[in-house]
CSV table of C-alpha atoms in Angstrom, one decimal:
chain,number,residue,atom,x,y,z
A,1,MET,CA,-0.1,0.1,-0.1
A,2,THR,CA,1.4,3.1,-0.6
A,3,THR,CA,0.4,7.4,-0.5
A,4,LEU,CA,-1.4,8.3,-3.7
A,5,SER,CA,1.4,10.9,-4.9
A,6,PRO,CA,0.0,13.3,-7.1
A,7,GLU,CA,3.8,14.4,-9.0
A,8,ASN,CA,1.6,14.8,-12.4
A,9,SER,CA,-1.4,16.2,-11.3
A,10,LEU,CA,-3.1,18.5,-9.4
A,11,SER,CA,-1.7,18.9,-5.6
A,12,ALA,CA,-4.1,17.8,-3.0
A,13,ARG,CA,-3.9,21.8,-1.4
A,14,GLN,CA,-4.6,23.1,-5.0
A,15,SER,CA,-7.7,20.6,-5.2
A,16,ALA,CA,-9.1,21.4,-2.3
A,17,SER,CA,-8.5,25.0,-2.9
A,18,PHE,CA,-10.6,25.1,-5.7
A,19,ILE,CA,-14.1,24.9,-3.5
A,20,LEU,CA,-12.4,27.7,-1.4
A,21,VAL,CA,-11.6,30.7,-3.9
A,22,LYS,CA,-13.8,32.3,-5.4
A,23,ARG,CA,-13.9,31.8,-9.2
A,24,LYS,CA,-13.0,33.8,-11.6
A,25,PRO,CA,-15.3,34.2,-15.0
A,26,PRO,CA,-14.7,31.7,-17.8
A,27,ILE,CA,-12.1,31.9,-20.3
A,28,ASP,CA,-13.3,34.6,-23.0
A,29,LYS,CA,-11.8,35.1,-26.2
A,30,THR,CA,-9.7,38.1,-25.3
A,31,GLU,CA,-7.7,35.5,-22.6
A,32,TRP,CA,-7.6,32.5,-24.8
A,33,ASP,CA,-5.6,34.4,-27.3
A,34,GLY,CA,-3.1,35.4,-25.4
A,35,PHE,CA,-2.2,32.1,-24.1
A,36,PHE,CA,-0.5,31.9,-27.8
A,37,ASP,CA,2.2,34.4,-29.4
A,38,GLU,CA,1.9,36.2,-32.4
A,39,ASN,CA,2.6,32.6,-34.8
A,40,GLY,CA,0.0,30.7,-32.9
A,41,HIS,CA,2.0,28.7,-31.1
A,42,LEU,CA,1.6,28.5,-26.8
A,43,ALA,CA,3.1,31.2,-24.6
A,44,LYS,CA,1.8,29.4,-21.4
A,45,SER,CA,2.2,26.1,-20.2
A,46,ARG,CA,-0.4,23.4,-21.1
A,47,ASP,CA,-0.8,22.7,-17.9
A,48,PHE,CA,-1.3,26.0,-16.9
A,49,ILE,CA,-4.1,26.5,-19.2
A,50,CYS,CA,-5.6,23.1,-18.3
A,51,VAL,CA,-5.9,24.2,-14.2
A,52,ASN,CA,-7.3,27.4,-15.7
A,53,ILE,CA,-10.2,25.4,-17.2
A,54,LEU,CA,-10.7,23.2,-14.3
A,55,GLU,CA,-11.0,26.6,-11.5
A,56,ARG,CA,-13.1,29.0,-14.3
A,57,GLY,CA,-14.3,27.1,-16.9
A,58,LEU,CA,-14.6,28.1,-21.2
A,59,HIS,CA,-17.3,30.8,-22.0
A,60,PRO,CA,-19.6,29.4,-24.5
A,61,PHE,CA,-18.0,31.2,-27.6
A,62,MET,CA,-14.6,29.4,-26.9
A,63,ARG,CA,-15.5,26.1,-26.6
A,64,THR,CA,-15.1,24.8,-30.2
A,65,GLU,CA,-11.4,26.0,-30.0
A,66,ALA,CA,-10.2,24.8,-26.9
A,67,TRP,CA,-11.6,21.3,-27.6
A,68,LYS,CA,-10.1,20.7,-30.2
A,69,PHE,CA,-6.6,21.2,-27.9
A,70,LEU,CA,-8.1,19.4,-25.1
A,71,THR,CA,-9.3,16.0,-27.5
A,72,GLY,CA,-6.3,15.9,-29.3
A,73,TYR,CA,-7.7,17.3,-32.7
A,74,TYR,CA,-4.9,19.7,-32.5
A,75,SER,CA,-1.4,19.6,-30.8
A,76,TRP,CA,-0.9,21.3,-28.1
A,77,GLN,CA,2.8,22.4,-30.1
A,78,SER,CA,1.2,23.4,-33.5
A,79,SER,CA,1.1,26.7,-35.0
A,80,GLN,CA,-1.5,28.5,-36.3
A,81,ASP,CA,-0.6,27.5,-39.9
A,82,GLU,CA,-0.3,23.8,-38.7
A,83,ARG,CA,-3.5,24.1,-37.4
A,84,LEU,CA,-5.1,25.2,-40.7
A,85,MET,CA,-3.5,22.0,-42.4
A,86,VAL,CA,-4.8,20.1,-39.6
A,87,ASP,CA,-8.6,21.0,-40.4
A,88,SER,CA,-7.7,20.6,-44.0
A,89,THR,CA,-7.0,17.1,-43.5
A,90,ARG,CA,-9.5,16.1,-41.2
A,91,ARG,CA,-11.9,17.3,-43.4
A,92,LYS,CA,-10.6,15.8,-46.7
A,93,ASN,CA,-10.1,12.4,-44.7
A,94,TYR,CA,-13.6,12.5,-43.4
A,95,GLU,CA,-14.5,12.6,-46.9
A,96,ALA,CA,-12.7,10.5,-48.0
A,97,LEU,CA,-13.9,7.8,-45.3
A,98,CYS,CA,-17.7,8.9,-46.4
A,99,GLN,CA,-16.8,7.9,-49.7
A,100,MET,CA,-15.4,4.3,-48.5
A,101,TYR,CA,-18.6,4.1,-46.4
A,102,GLU,CA,-21.2,4.6,-49.7
A,103,LYS,CA,-18.7,1.7,-51.6
A,104,ILE,CA,-19.0,-1.1,-48.9
A,105,GLN,CA,-22.5,-0.7,-47.6
A,106,PRO,CA,-24.0,-2.9,-49.7
A,107,LEU,CA,-21.5,-5.5,-48.6
A,108,LEU,CA,-22.0,-4.7,-45.2
A,109,GLU,CA,-25.8,-5.3,-45.2
A,110,ASN,CA,-25.2,-8.5,-47.2
A,111,LEU,CA,-22.6,-10.2,-45.2
A,112,HIS,CA,-22.2,-8.0,-42.0
A,113,ARG,CA,-25.2,-9.6,-39.4
A,114,ASN,CA,-24.9,-7.1,-36.7
A,115,PHE,CA,-24.7,-3.7,-39.4
A,116,ILE,CA,-28.7,-3.9,-39.8
A,117,GLU,CA,-29.5,-4.3,-36.8
A,118,THR,CA,-27.0,-1.3,-35.7
A,119,ARG,CA,-28.5,0.9,-38.2
A,120,ASN,CA,-32.1,0.2,-37.0
A,121,ASN,CA,-30.5,0.9,-33.2
A,122,ILE,CA,-29.0,4.2,-34.2
A,123,ALA,CA,-32.5,5.6,-36.3
A,124,TYR,CA,-34.6,4.0,-33.5
A,125,ASP,CA,-32.4,6.1,-31.5
A,126,ILE,CA,-32.4,9.5,-33.4
A,127,GLN,CA,-35.7,9.8,-34.1
A,128,LYS,CA,-36.3,9.4,-29.9
A,129,LEU,CA,-34.1,12.9,-29.7
A,130,TYR,CA,-35.6,15.7,-28.7
A,131,ASP,CA,-34.5,18.2,-31.6
A,132,LYS,CA,-35.9,21.2,-31.1
A,133,ASP,CA,-35.0,24.6,-28.2
A,134,PRO,CA,-37.9,26.1,-26.0
A,135,LEU,CA,-38.8,28.2,-28.7
A,136,GLY,CA,-39.8,25.6,-31.0
A,137,ASN,CA,-36.2,26.5,-33.2
A,138,VAL,CA,-34.7,23.3,-34.8
A,139,LEU,CA,-30.9,22.5,-33.3
A,140,ILE,CA,-29.6,19.6,-34.8
A,141,ASP,CA,-29.5,17.8,-38.3
A,142,LYS,CA,-30.9,14.4,-37.4
A,143,LYS,CA,-30.0,12.6,-40.7
A,144,ARG,CA,-26.1,14.3,-40.1
A,145,LEU,CA,-26.2,12.9,-37.3
A,146,GLU,CA,-27.2,9.5,-38.3
A,147,LYS,CA,-24.3,9.6,-40.7
A,148,ILE,CA,-22.0,10.6,-38.7
A,149,LEU,CA,-23.0,7.6,-36.0
A,150,LEU,CA,-23.1,5.3,-38.5
A,151,LEU,CA,-19.8,6.2,-40.1
A,152,SER,CA,-17.8,6.0,-36.3
A,153,TYR,CA,-19.4,2.7,-36.1
A,154,VAL,CA,-18.1,1.0,-39.6
A,155,CYS,CA,-15.0,2.9,-38.4
A,156,ASN,CA,-14.1,2.7,-34.8
A,157,THR,CA,-13.5,-1.0,-33.8
A,158,GLN,CA,-12.7,-0.7,-30.4
A,159,ALA,CA,-15.8,1.2,-29.6
A,160,GLU,CA,-19.1,-0.1,-31.3
A,161,TYR,CA,-22.2,1.9,-31.5
A,162,GLN,CA,-23.9,1.4,-28.0
A,163,GLN,CA,-27.3,3.5,-26.5
A,164,GLY,CA,-26.3,6.8,-25.8
A,165,PHE,CA,-23.5,7.6,-28.1
A,166,HIS,CA,-26.5,9.5,-30.1
A,167,GLU,CA,-26.7,11.7,-27.3
A,168,MET,CA,-23.1,12.4,-26.9
A,169,VAL,CA,-22.4,12.7,-30.9
A,170,MET,CA,-25.5,15.2,-30.6
A,171,LEU,CA,-23.9,17.8,-28.2
A,172,PHE,CA,-20.6,17.9,-30.5
A,173,GLN,CA,-22.8,18.7,-33.7
A,174,LEU,CA,-24.4,21.5,-31.3
A,175,MET,CA,-21.2,23.0,-30.5
A,176,VAL,CA,-19.1,22.7,-34.0
A,177,GLU,CA,-20.1,23.8,-37.7
A,178,HIS,CA,-19.1,21.0,-39.8
A,179,ASP,CA,-19.6,17.0,-39.8
A,180,HIS,CA,-15.9,16.4,-40.1
A,181,GLU,CA,-15.4,18.3,-36.7
A,182,THR,CA,-18.1,16.2,-35.2
A,183,PHE,CA,-16.8,13.2,-36.3
A,184,TRP,CA,-13.2,13.5,-35.6
A,185,LEU,CA,-14.2,15.4,-32.0
A,186,PHE,CA,-16.0,12.2,-31.3
A,187,GLN,CA,-13.6,10.3,-31.8
A,188,PHE,CA,-10.4,12.1,-30.1
A,189,PHE,CA,-13.1,12.3,-27.1
A,190,LEU,CA,-13.2,8.7,-26.7
A,191,GLN,CA,-9.7,8.4,-26.7
A,192,LYS,CA,-8.9,11.3,-24.3
A,193,THR,CA,-10.9,9.8,-21.8
A,194,GLU,CA,-9.7,6.1,-22.6
A,195,HIS,CA,-12.7,4.4,-23.7
A,196,SER,CA,-14.1,5.1,-20.2
A,197,CYS,CA,-17.7,5.8,-21.2
A,198,VAL,CA,-17.5,2.4,-23.7
A,199,ILE,CA,-19.2,-0.6,-21.8
A,200,SER,CA,-17.3,-3.4,-23.5
A,201,ILE,CA,-14.0,-1.1,-22.2
A,202,GLY,CA,-14.0,1.4,-19.7
A,203,VAL,CA,-17.3,0.8,-17.8
A,204,GLY,CA,-16.8,-2.1,-15.7
A,205,LYS,CA,-13.2,-0.7,-14.7
A,206,ASN,CA,-14.6,2.5,-13.7
A,207,LEU,CA,-17.5,0.7,-11.5
A,208,GLY,CA,-14.9,-1.5,-9.8
A,209,MET,CA,-12.5,1.3,-9.3
A,210,LEU,CA,-15.9,3.4,-7.6
A,211,ASN,CA,-16.1,0.5,-5.2
A,212,ASN,CA,-12.4,0.8,-4.2
A,213,VAL,CA,-12.7,4.8,-3.7
A,214,ILE,CA,-16.0,3.9,-1.5
A,215,ASN,CA,-13.7,1.4,0.6
A,216,ILE,CA,-11.2,3.6,1.4
A,217,LEU,CA,-12.8,7.2,1.8
A,218,ASP,CA,-16.3,5.8,3.4
A,219,PRO,CA,-15.9,2.8,5.2
A,220,VAL,CA,-19.6,2.7,6.8
A,221,PHE,CA,-21.2,3.9,3.5
A,222,ALA,CA,-19.2,0.7,1.9
A,223,GLU,CA,-20.2,-1.8,4.5
A,224,HIS,CA,-24.1,-0.9,4.0
A,225,LEU,CA,-23.5,-1.4,0.0
A,226,LYS,CA,-21.9,-4.6,0.2
A,227,GLY,CA,-24.9,-5.8,2.5
A,228,LYS,CA,-28.6,-4.4,2.1
A,229,GLY,CA,-27.1,-2.2,-0.9
A,230,ALA,CA,-26.0,-5.0,-2.6
A,231,GLY,CA,-25.9,-4.3,-6.3
A,232,ALA,CA,-26.5,-0.5,-6.3
A,233,VAL,CA,-22.9,0.4,-7.5
A,234,GLN,CA,-22.8,-2.1,-10.2
A,235,SER,CA,-26.7,-0.4,-11.4
A,236,LEU,CA,-24.7,2.9,-11.9
A,237,PHE,CA,-23.3,2.0,-15.3
A,238,PRO,CA,-25.4,4.6,-16.9
A,239,TRP,CA,-23.6,7.3,-15.3
A,240,PHE,CA,-20.4,6.4,-17.1
A,241,CYS,CA,-22.3,5.6,-20.5
A,242,LEU,CA,-23.8,9.1,-20.9
A,243,TYR,CA,-20.8,10.5,-18.8
A,244,PHE,CA,-23.2,12.3,-16.3
A,245,GLN,CA,-25.5,14.2,-19.4
A,246,ARG,CA,-28.8,13.3,-17.8
A,247,ALA,CA,-27.7,15.0,-14.3
A,248,PHE,CA,-27.6,18.4,-15.6
A,249,LYS,CA,-30.3,20.7,-16.6
A,250,SER,CA,-28.4,22.4,-19.0
A,251,PHE,CA,-26.0,21.3,-22.2
A,252,ASP,CA,-23.7,24.0,-20.9
A,253,ASP,CA,-23.5,22.3,-17.5
A,254,VAL,CA,-22.6,19.1,-19.5
A,255,TRP,CA,-19.8,20.4,-21.5
A,256,ARG,CA,-18.4,22.2,-18.4
A,257,LEU,CA,-17.9,18.8,-16.7
A,258,TRP,CA,-17.3,17.1,-20.2
A,259,GLU,CA,-14.1,20.4,-20.3
A,260,VAL,CA,-12.8,19.4,-16.7
A,261,LEU,CA,-12.7,15.5,-17.8
A,262,LEU,CA,-10.3,16.5,-21.0
A,263,THR,CA,-8.2,18.6,-19.1
A,264,GLY,CA,-6.8,15.2,-16.6
A,265,LYS,CA,-7.2,17.8,-13.7
A,266,PRO,CA,-7.1,16.9,-11.1
A,267,CYS,CA,-6.0,13.5,-12.0
A,268,ARG,CA,-7.3,11.1,-14.6
A,269,ASN,CA,-9.7,9.3,-14.5
A,270,PHE,CA,-12.0,12.3,-12.7
A,271,GLN,CA,-15.5,10.9,-13.6
A,272,VAL,CA,-14.7,7.9,-10.9
A,273,LEU,CA,-14.3,11.2,-8.2
A,274,VAL,CA,-17.3,12.4,-9.6
A,275,ALA,CA,-19.9,9.5,-9.2
A,276,TYR,CA,-18.5,8.8,-5.9
A,277,SER,CA,-19.7,13.0,-5.0
A,278,MET,CA,-22.7,12.1,-6.5
A,279,LEU,CA,-22.9,8.9,-4.0
A,280,GLN,CA,-22.2,11.1,-1.5
A,281,MET,CA,-25.4,13.2,-2.1
A,282,VAL,CA,-27.9,10.6,-1.4
A,283,ARG,CA,-25.9,8.8,1.4
A,284,LYS,CA,-27.4,10.4,4.3
A,285,GLN,CA,-31.1,9.0,2.8
A,286,VAL,CA,-29.3,5.6,2.5
A,287,LEU,CA,-28.3,5.2,5.7
A,288,GLN,CA,-30.4,6.3,7.4
A,289,GLU,CA,-33.8,4.9,5.9
A,290,SER,CA,-31.8,1.5,5.3
A,291,MET,CA,-32.1,1.1,1.6
A,292,THR,CA,-32.1,-1.6,-0.6
A,293,GLY,CA,-30.2,-1.9,-3.9
A,294,ASP,CA,-33.1,-0.9,-5.8
A,295,ASP,CA,-34.4,2.0,-3.3
A,296,ILE,CA,-30.3,3.7,-3.6
A,297,LEU,CA,-30.9,3.1,-7.8
A,298,LEU,CA,-33.8,5.1,-7.8
A,299,ALA,CA,-32.5,7.7,-5.4
A,300,CYS,CA,-29.5,7.9,-7.7
A,301,ASN,CA,-31.3,8.3,-10.6
A,302,ASN,CA,-33.5,11.1,-9.4
A,303,LEU,CA,-30.0,13.1,-9.1
A,304,ILE,CA,-31.3,15.6,-11.8
A,305,ASP,CA,-30.4,19.5,-12.2
A,306,LEU,CA,-27.3,18.9,-10.6
A,307,ASP,CA,-24.9,22.3,-9.7
A,308,VAL,CA,-21.9,21.7,-11.6
A,309,ALA,CA,-19.7,23.8,-10.2
A,310,GLU,CA,-20.5,22.4,-6.6
A,311,LEU,CA,-20.2,18.7,-8.0
A,312,ILE,CA,-16.6,19.8,-9.4
A,313,SER,CA,-15.7,21.4,-6.2
A,314,ALA,CA,-17.0,18.0,-4.5
A,315,ALA,CA,-14.9,16.1,-6.7
A,316,CYS,CA,-11.9,17.6,-6.3
A,317,THR,CA,-12.2,17.7,-2.6
A,318,ALA,CA,-12.3,13.9,-2.9
A,319,TYR,CA,-9.7,13.8,-4.8
A,320,ALA,CA,-7.7,15.8,-1.9
A,321,GLU,CA,-9.2,13.1,0.3
A,322,LEU,CA,-7.8,10.4,-1.2
A,323,VAL,CA,-4.5,11.2,-1.8
A,324,GLN,CA,-4.0,11.4,1.8
A,325,LYS,CA,-4.5,8.0,1.6
A,326,ASP,CA,-3.0,4.3,1.7
A,327,VAL,CA,-4.1,3.0,-1.5
A,328,PRO,CA,-3.4,0.2,-3.8
A,329,GLN,CA,-1.1,0.5,-6.3
A,330,PRO,CA,-3.8,-0.6,-9.0
A,331,LEU,CA,-5.7,2.6,-7.8
A,332,LYS,CA,-2.9,5.1,-7.6
A,333,ASP,CA,-2.1,3.6,-11.3
A,334,PHE,CA,-5.6,4.5,-12.1
A,335,PHE,CA,-5.8,8.2,-11.2
A,336,LEU,CA,-2.2,9.3,-11.9
């Protein structure tokens, strides 16, 4: 057992101070532009920028550009001219993938037994999406969204389509203007977050690590969850599959949390500490009422319209507590 030492991440003191310091306004265009020199190279360190995003967030008008850095769509070492070339290349590559898909689609329909089923699932999920704002204006183009999801399914062998991807890609489509940006940002997002929202890759690992964190930080709660509340934690997989989308009242709140997860601050796999902090919101009720697993799940599903800033602060506090504990090496490796 070793102390979780945050050499490559935000210190425990910095994490704890996140909730104590009065937060400054989000990073706007003027400040963002000041992070770069006249050639578009970084004039500030990547860590400096990521810590500021953790603590303050991004102005909505800056998200498209900033997320291209956070996801890896752009290299942090690139110049403005190099980024223009990257955009051109990404667009051409996307168009080439679309052409390839059109050519092989008949073959997929005849030989790939899962293709038609997946295509139908995507179409069904997209039709259920509510695509208008409160004023009745159409927010998304469902046909374009369906095309991007199908292309992602065909091209991404690591992350086959799963329910919930349509909601995630919709948020990228709302953020950017062009389809090639939506497609590549989603692919890079999956890679950057280590496929932790993918059922067959990262969700089970997240749930296992969540159990470990509860055992270390809250043994009393852990004991209840192992006994009368058995099965509750394993049933929280939708939190990770949807990356907490349904816990917030607005898309801006979802983007705010996601951009923190993309920074890698205060640590890797911060989503597990977010989930732990959400569980803590129902802890008192669960223990007072001695809830069973099904009742705990119902209470967790009722966590909606959360304050994203308070949730990020609570998760930072949990990390600050965790770094003071003796933890198994696998857990240390998971967060650092």
